[in-house]
CSV table of C-alpha atoms and ligand atoms in Angstrom, one decimal:
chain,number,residue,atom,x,y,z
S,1,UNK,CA,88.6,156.4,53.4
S,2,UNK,CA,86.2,154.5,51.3
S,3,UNK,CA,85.2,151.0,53.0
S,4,UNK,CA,87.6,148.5,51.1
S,5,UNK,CA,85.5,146.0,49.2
S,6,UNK,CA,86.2,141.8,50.0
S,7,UNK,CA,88.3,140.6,47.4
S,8,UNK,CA,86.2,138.0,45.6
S,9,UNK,CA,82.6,137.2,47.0
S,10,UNK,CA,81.0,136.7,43.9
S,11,UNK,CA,81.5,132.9,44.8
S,12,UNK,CA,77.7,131.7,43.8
S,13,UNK,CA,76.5,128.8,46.1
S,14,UNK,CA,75.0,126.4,43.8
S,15,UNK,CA,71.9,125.0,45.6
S,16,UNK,CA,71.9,121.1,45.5
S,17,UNK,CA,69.9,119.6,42.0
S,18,UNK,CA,67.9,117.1,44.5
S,19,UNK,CA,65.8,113.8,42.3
S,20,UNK,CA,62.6,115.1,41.2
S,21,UNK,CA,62.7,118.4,42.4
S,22,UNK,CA,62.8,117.6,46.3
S,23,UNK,CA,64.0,120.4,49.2
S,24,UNK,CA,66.5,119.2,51.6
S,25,UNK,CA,65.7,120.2,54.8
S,26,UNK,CA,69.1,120.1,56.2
S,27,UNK,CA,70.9,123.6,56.7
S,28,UNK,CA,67.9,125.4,56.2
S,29,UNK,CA,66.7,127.7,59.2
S,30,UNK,CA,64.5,127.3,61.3
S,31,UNK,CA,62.1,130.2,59.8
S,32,UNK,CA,63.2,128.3,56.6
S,33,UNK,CA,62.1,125.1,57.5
S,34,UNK,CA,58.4,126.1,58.8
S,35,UNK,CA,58.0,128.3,55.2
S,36,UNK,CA,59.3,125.2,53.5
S,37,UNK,CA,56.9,122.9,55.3
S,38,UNK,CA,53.7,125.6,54.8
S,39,UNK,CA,55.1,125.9,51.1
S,40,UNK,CA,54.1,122.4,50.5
S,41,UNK,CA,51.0,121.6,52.7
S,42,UNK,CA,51.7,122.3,56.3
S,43,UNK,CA,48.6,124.1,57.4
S,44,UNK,CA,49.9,127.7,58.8
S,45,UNK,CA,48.5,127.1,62.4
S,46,UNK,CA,50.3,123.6,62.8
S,47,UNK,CA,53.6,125.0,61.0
S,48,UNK,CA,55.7,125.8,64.0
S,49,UNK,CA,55.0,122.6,66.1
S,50,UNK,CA,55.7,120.6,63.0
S,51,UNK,CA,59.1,122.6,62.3
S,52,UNK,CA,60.1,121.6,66.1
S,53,UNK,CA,59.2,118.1,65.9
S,54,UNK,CA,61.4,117.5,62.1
S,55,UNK,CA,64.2,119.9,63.6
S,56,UNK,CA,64.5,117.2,66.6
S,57,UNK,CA,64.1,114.2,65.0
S,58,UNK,CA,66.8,115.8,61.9
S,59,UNK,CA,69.3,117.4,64.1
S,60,UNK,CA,68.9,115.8,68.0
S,61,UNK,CA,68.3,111.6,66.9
S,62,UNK,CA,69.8,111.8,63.3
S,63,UNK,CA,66.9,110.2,62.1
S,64,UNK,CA,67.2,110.4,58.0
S,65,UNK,CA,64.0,108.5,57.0
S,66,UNK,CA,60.6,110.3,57.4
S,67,UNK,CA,58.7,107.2,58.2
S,68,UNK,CA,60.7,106.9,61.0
S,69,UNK,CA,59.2,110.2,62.4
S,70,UNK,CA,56.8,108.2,64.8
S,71,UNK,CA,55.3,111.4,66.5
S,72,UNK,CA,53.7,112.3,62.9
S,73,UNK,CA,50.6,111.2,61.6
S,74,UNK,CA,50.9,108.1,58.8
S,75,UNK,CA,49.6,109.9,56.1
S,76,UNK,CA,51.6,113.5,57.3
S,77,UNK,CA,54.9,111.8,56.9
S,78,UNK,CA,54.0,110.6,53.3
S,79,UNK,CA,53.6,114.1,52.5
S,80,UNK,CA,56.8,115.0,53.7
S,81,UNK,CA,58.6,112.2,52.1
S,82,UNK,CA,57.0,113.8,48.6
S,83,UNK,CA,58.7,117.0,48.9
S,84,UNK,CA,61.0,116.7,51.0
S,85,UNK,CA,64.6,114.8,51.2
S,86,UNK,CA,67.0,115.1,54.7
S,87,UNK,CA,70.1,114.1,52.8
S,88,UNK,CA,74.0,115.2,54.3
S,89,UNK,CA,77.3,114.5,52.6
S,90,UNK,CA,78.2,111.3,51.1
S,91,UNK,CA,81.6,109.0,52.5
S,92,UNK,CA,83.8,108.4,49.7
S,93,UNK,CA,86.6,107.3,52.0
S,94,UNK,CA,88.1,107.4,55.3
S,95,UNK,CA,90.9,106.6,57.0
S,96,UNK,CA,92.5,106.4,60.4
S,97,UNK,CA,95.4,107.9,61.7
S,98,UNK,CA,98.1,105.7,63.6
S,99,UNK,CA,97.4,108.7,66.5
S,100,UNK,CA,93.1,107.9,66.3
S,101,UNK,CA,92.6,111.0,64.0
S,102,UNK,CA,90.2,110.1,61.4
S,103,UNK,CA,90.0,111.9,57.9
S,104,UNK,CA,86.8,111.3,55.5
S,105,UNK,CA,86.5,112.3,52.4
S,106,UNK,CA,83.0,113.7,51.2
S,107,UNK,CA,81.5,114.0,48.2
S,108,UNK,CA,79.2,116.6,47.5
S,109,UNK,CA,76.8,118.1,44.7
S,110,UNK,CA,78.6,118.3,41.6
S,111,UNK,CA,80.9,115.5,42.2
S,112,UNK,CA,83.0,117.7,44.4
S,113,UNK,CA,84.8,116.5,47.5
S,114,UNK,CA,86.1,117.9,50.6
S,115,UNK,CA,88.1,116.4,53.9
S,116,UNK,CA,86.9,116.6,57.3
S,117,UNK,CA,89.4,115.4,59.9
S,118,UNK,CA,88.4,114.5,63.6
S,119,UNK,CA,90.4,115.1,66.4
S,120,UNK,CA,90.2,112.9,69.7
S,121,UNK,CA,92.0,114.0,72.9
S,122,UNK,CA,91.9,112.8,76.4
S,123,UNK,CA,89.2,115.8,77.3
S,124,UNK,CA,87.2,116.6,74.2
S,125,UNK,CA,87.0,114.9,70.5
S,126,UNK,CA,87.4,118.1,67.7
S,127,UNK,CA,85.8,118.0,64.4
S,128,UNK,CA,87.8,120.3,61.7
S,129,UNK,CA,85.4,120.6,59.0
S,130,UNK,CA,85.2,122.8,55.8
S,131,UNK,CA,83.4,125.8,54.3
S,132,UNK,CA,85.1,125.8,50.7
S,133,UNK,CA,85.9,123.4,48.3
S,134,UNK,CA,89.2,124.7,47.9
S,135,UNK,CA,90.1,128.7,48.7
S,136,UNK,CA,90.0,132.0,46.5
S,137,UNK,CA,93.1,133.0,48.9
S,138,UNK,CA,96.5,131.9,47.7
S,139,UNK,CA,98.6,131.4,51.0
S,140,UNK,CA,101.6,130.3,50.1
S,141,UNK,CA,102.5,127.7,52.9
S,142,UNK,CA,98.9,126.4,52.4
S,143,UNK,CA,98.0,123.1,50.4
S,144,UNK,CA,94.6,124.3,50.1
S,145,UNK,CA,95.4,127.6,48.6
S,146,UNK,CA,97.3,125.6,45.5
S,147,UNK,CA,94.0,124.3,44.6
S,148,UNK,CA,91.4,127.0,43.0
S,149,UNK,CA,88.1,127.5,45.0
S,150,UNK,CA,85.3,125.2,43.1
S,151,UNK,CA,82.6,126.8,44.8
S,152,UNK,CA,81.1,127.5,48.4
S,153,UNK,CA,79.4,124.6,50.9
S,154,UNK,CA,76.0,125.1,51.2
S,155,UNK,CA,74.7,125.2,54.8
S,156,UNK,CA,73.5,122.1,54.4
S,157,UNK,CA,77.0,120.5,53.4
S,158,UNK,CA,78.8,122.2,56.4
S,159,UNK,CA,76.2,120.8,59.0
S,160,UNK,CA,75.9,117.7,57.6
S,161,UNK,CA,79.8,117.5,58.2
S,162,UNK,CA,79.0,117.5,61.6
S,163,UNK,CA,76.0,114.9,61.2
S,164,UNK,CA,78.1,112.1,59.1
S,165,UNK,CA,80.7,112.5,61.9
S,166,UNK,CA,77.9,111.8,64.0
S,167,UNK,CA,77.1,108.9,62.3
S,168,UNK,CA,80.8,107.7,61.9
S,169,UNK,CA,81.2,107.5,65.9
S,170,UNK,CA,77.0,106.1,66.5
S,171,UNK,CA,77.2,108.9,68.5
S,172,UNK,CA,73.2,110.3,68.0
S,173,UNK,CA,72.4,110.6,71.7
S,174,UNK,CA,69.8,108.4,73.3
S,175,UNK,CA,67.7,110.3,75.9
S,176,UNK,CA,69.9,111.2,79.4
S,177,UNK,CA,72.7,111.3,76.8
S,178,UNK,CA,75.8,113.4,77.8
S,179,UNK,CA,76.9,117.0,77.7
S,180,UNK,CA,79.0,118.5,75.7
S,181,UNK,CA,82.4,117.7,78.3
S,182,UNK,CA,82.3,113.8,77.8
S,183,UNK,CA,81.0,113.7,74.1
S,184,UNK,CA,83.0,111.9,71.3
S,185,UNK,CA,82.6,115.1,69.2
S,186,UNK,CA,82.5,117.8,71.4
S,187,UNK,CA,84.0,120.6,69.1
S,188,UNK,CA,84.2,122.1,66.2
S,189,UNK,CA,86.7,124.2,64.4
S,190,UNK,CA,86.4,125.7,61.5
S,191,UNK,CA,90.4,124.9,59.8
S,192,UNK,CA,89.6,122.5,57.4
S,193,UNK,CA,89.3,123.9,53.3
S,194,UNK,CA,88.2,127.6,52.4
S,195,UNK,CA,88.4,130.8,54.0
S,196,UNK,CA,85.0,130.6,56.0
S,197,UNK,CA,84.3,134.5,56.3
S,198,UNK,CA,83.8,134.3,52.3
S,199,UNK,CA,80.7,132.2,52.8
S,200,UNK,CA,79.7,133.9,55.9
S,201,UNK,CA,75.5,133.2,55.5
S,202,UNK,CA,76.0,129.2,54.8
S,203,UNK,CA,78.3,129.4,57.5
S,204,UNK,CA,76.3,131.4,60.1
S,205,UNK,CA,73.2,129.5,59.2
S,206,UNK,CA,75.1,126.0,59.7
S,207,UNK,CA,76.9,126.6,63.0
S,208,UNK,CA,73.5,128.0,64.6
S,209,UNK,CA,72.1,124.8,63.8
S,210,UNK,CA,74.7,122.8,65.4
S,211,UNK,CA,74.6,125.3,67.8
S,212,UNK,CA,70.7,124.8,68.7
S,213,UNK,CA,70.0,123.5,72.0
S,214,UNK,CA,66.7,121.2,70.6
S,215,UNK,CA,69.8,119.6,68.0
S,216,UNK,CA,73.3,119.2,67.9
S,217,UNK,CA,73.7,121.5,70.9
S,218,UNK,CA,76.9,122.6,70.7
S,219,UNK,CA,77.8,125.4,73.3
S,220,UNK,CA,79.5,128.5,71.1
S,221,UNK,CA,82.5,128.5,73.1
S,222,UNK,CA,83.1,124.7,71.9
S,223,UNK,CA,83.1,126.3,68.1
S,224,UNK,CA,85.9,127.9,66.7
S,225,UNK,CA,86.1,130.1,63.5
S,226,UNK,CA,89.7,130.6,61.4
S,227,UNK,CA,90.1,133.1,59.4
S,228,UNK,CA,92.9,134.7,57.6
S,229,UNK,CA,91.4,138.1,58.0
S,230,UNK,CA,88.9,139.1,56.1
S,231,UNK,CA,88.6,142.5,58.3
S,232,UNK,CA,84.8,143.5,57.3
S,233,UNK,CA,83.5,140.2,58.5
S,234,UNK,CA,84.8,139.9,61.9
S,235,UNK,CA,82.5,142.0,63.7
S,236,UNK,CA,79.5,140.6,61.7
S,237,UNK,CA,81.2,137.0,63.1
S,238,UNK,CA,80.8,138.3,66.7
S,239,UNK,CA,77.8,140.0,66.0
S,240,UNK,CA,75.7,136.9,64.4
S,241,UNK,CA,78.0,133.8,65.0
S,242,UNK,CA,79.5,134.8,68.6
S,243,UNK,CA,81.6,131.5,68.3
S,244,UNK,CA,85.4,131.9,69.4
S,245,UNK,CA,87.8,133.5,66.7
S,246,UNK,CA,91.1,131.9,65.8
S,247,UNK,CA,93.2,134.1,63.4
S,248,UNK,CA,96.0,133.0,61.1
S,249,UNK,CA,98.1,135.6,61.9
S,250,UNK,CA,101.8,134.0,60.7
S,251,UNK,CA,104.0,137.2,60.5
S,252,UNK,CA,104.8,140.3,62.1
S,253,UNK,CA,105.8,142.8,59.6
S,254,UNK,CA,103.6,143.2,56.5
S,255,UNK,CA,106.3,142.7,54.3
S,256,UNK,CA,106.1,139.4,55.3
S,257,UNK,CA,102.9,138.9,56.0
S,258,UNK,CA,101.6,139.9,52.5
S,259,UNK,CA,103.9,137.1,51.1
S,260,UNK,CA,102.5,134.1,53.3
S,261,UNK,CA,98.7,135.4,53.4
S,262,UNK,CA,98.3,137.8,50.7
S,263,UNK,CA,94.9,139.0,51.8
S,264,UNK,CA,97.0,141.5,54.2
S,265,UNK,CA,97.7,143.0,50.9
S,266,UNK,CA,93.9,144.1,51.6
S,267,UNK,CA,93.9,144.3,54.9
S,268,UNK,CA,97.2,145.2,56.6
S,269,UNK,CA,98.1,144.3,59.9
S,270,UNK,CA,97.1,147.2,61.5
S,271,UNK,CA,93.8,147.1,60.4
S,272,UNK,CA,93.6,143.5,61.1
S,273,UNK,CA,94.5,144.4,64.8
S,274,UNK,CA,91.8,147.3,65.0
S,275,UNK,CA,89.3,144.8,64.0
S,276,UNK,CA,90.2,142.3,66.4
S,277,UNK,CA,90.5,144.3,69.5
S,278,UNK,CA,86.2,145.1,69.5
S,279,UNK,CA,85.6,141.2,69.1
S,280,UNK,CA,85.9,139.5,72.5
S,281,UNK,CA,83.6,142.3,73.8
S,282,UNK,CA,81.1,142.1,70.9
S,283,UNK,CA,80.8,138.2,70.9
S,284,UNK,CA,81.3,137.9,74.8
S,285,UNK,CA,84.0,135.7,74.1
S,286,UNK,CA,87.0,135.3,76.1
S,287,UNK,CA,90.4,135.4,73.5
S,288,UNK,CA,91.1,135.2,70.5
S,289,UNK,CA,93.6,132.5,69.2
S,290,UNK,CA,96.1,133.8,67.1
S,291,UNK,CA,97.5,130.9,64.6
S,292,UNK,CA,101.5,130.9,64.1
S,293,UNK,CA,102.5,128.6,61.9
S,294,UNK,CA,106.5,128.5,62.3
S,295,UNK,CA,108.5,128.2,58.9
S,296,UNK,CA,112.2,127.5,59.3
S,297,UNK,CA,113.9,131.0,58.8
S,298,UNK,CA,111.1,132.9,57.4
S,299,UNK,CA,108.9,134.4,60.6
S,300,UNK,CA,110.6,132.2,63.3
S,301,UNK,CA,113.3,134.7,64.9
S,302,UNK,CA,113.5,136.2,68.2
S,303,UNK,CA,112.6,139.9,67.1
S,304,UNK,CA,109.0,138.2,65.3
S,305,UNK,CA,108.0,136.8,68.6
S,306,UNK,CA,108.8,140.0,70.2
S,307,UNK,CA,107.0,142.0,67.8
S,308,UNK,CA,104.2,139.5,67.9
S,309,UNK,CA,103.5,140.5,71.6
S,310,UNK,CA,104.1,144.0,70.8
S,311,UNK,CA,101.2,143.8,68.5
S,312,UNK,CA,98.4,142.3,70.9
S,313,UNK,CA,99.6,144.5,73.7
S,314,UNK,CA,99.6,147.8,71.9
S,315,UNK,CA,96.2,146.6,71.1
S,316,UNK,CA,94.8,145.3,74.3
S,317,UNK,CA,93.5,141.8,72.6
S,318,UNK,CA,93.5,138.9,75.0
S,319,UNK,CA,95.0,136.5,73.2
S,320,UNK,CA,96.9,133.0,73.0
S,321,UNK,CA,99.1,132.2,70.7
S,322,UNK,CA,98.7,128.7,68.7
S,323,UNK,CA,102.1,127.4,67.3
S,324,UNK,CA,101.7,125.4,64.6
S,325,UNK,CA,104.8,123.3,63.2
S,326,UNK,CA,105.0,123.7,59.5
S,327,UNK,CA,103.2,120.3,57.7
S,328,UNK,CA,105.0,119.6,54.8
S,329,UNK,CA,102.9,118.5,51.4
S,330,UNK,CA,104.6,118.0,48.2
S,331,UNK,CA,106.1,121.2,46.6
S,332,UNK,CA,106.1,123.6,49.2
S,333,UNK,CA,108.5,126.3,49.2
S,334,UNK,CA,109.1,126.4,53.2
S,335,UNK,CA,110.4,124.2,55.5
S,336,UNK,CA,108.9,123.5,58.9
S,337,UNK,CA,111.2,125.6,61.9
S,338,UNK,CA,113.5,123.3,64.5
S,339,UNK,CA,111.9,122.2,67.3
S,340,UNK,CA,114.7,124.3,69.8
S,341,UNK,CA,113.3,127.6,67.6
S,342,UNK,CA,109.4,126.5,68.3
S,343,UNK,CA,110.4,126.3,71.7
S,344,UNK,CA,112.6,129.7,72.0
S,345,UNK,CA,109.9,131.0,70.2
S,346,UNK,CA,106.7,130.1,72.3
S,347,UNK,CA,109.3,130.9,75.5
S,348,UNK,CA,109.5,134.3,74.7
S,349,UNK,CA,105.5,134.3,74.1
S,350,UNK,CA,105.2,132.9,77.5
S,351,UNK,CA,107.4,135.1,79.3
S,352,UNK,CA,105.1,137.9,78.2
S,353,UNK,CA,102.5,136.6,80.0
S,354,UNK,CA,100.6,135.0,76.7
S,355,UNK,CA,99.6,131.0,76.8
S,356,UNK,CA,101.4,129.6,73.5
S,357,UNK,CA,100.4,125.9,73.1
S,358,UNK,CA,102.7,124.1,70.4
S,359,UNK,CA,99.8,122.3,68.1
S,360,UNK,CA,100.7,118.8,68.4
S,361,UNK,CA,100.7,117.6,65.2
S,362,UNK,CA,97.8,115.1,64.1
S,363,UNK,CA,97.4,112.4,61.4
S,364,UNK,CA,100.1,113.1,59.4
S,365,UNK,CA,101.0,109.8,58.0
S,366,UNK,CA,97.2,109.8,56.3
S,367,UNK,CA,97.6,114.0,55.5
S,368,UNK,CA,95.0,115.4,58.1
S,369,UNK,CA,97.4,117.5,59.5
S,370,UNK,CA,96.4,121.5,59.4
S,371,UNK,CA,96.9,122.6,55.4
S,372,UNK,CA,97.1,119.7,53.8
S,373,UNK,CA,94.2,119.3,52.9
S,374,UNK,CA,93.4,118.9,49.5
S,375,UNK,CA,90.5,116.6,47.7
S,376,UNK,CA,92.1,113.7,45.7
S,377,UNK,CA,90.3,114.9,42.6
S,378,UNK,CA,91.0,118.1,42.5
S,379,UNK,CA,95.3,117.1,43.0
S,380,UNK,CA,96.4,119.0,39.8
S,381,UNK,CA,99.1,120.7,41.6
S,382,UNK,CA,100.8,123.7,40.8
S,383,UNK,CA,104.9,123.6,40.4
S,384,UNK,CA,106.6,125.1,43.1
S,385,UNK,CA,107.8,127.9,40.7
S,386,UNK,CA,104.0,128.8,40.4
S,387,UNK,CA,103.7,128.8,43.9
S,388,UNK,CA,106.9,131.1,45.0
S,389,UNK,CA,105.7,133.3,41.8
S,390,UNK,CA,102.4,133.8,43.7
S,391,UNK,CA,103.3,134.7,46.4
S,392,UNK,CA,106.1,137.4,45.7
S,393,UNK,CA,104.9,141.0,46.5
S,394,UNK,CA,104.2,142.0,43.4
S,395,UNK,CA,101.0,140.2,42.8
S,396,UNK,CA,97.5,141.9,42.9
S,397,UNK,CA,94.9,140.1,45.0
A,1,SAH,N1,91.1,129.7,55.7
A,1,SAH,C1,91.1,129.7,57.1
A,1,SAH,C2,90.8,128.4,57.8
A,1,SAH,C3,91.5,127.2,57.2
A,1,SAH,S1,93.2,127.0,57.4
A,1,SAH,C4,92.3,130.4,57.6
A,1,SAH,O1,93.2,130.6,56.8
A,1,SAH,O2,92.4,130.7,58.8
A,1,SAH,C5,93.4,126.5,59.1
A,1,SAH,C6,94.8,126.8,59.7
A,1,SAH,O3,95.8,126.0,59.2
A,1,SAH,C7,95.2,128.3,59.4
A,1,SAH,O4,95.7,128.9,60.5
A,1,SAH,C8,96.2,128.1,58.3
A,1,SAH,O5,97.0,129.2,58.2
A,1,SAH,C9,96.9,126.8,58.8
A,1,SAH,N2,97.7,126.2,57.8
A,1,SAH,C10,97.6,126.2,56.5
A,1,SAH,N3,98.5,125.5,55.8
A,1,SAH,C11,99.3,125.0,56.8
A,1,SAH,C12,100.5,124.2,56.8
A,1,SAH,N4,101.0,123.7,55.7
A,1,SAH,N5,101.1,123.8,58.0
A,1,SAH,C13,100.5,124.3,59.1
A,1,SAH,N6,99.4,125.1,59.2
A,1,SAH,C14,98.8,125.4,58.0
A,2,SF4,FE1,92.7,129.6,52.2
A,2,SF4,FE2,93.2,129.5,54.8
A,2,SF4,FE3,94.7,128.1,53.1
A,2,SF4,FE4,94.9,130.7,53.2
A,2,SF4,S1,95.4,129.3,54.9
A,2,SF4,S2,94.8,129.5,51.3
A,2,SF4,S3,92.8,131.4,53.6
A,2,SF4,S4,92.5,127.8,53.5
């Protein structure tokens, strides 16, 4: 069989229009960053001594301002400040949760916006960030997938998530600063707007930055990706990324998984599960999450849990399963499953042998919780007629 081509990657990036025809250097590589520096004056010899000294003082101190760069010469950072900008997404607002989640809202290039929630818990602090503004995919339990994808992040934008939350907590380490274990923002996850596999390059270039041990220095294992399947790019995630892999899985049957995540209608279950079976080994990873978000009478019953485990036994996958409680948003055509059916349900997961965490859920009363996110400009909703329409089986993705 012919390979199946992604559904719609012809998403163009559109780079940044930056005053007067300056390059940001966040997001770019660091091979990008030394030909961007030698580009614009950096003799060739000094080029990769330079690129480490901007990459540290960009990505390990936060520093914005060139003349701050006190390890350059005077007239050196002048030059730099000519051509170049180091410029992350702006805070339009942000609010905090009763529970100490925090949700910003960012406005990018073009006037766009997108949400970035963080987490804290006793033992880590989690920052959900986004890839998309808005999603090509049309879930239908998904907030996000009501609102038409604008365009992709740049790499820039999806780092510089990570850098304003920085900011946000004054949490640029000073030297002897901590590890990863005790850090404010210790994690990352990749469940905020978009499908992330359909931007994989801004993506892959933005978590190897924060992944960069002279930078943000975030272990791999502390960096989860979502997707909701996009089969061809999972090995390429392992292969290039090698973060953890969280899958939105949601439904046991195709039937009903091509109504709650249409791009099964793509890639079916079975594929799905081929795919994920080679990716612990490829990325060295240990398992793979598998996201369940429980809708009241739709993929809740006994028989879907048992079928659930059938799947990632038949298929050898190690795997834990991530309940996640239906979050309501305005217009949506499920309702969230009774907390005795979570429970029966993750009960039958467990006596399989499986781990299967219900996900608490977090800042609800501001709408930070998983899939509800949704930019306040962009709020032109669909009717939930639209929505049930979309979703029904007949629809071609
Ligand atoms: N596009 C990616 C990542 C973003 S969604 C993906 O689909 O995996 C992050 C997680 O939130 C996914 O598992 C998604 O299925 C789940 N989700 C979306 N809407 C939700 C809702 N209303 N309630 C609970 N979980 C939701
Ligand atoms: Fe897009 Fe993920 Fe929402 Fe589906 S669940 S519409 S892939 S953001």
């Amino acid at each position: 069989m012919p390979p199946k081509a992604p559904i719609t990657q012809d998403v163009m990036t559109i780079p940044r229009k930056l005053p007067e025809g300056k390059v940001n250097l966040v997001g770019l590589t660091r091979d990008a960053l030394r030909a961007a520096l030698i580009e614009h004056g950096t003799p060739e010899k000094q080029a990769k001594m330079r690129t480490g000294q901007i990459w540290q003082w960009i990505y390990q101190w936060g520093v914005r301002d060139f003349a701050e760069m006190t390890n350059l010469a005077k007239a050196y950072r002048a030059q730099l400040a000519e051509h170049f900008v180091i410029e992350i997404p702006e805070v339009v607002t942000r609010q905090v949760s009763e529970d100490g989640t925090r949700k910003y809202l960012c406005r990018i290039a073009g006037g766009h916006e997108v949400e970035v929630v963080y987490i804290p818990e006793d033992d880590r602090g989690t920052l959900c960030i986004s890839s998309q503004v808005g999603c090509t995919l049309t879930c239908s339990f998904c907030h996000t997938g009501t609102q038409k994808l604008v365009r992709n992040l740049t790499a820039a934008e999806i780092v510089g998530q990570v850098m304003m939350a920085r900011d946000d907590l004054e949490e640029w380490p000073t030297p002897g600063a901590p590890k990863d274990e005790t850090r404010l923002l210790s994690n990352i996850v990749l469940m905020g707007m978009g499908e992330p596999l359909y931007n994989f390059d801004n993506v892959r270039d933005a978590m190897k930055i924060a992944m960069d041990p002279e930078g943000i220095s975030l272990s791999r294992r502390r960096i989860t990706l979502s997707t909701s399947g996009v089969v061809p790019e999972i090995a390429r995630t392992a292969e290039e990324i090698g973060c953890l892999l969280a899958i939105s899985f949601h439904a046991t049957t195709d039937e009903t998984r091509d109504m709650l995540v249409p791009i099964n209608k793509r890639w079916n279950i079975e594929e799905l599960l081929q795919a994920l079976a080679s990716y612990p080994k490829v990325s060295n990873s240990e398992r793979i999450t598998f996201e369940y978000v429980m809708l009241d009478g739709v993929n809740d019953s006994d028989a879907d849990a048992h079928r659930l485990i059938e799947h990632i036994k038949r298929h050898n996958i190690p795997a834990k399963i991530n309940l996640i409680p239906f979050n309501e948003w305005p217009g949506a055509p499920y309702k969230r499953s009774s907390n005795n059916r979570i429970r029966a349900f993750a009960n039958i997961i467990y006596q399989a042998g499986y781990a299967s965490p219900i996900r608490k859920t977090r800042g609800e009363d501001i709408m930070a919780a998983c899939g509800q996110l949704k930019s306040a400009t962009e709020r032109a909703r669909k009717s939930r007629k639209q929505i049930e329409a979309e979703a029904g089986l007949n629809r071609e993705v």
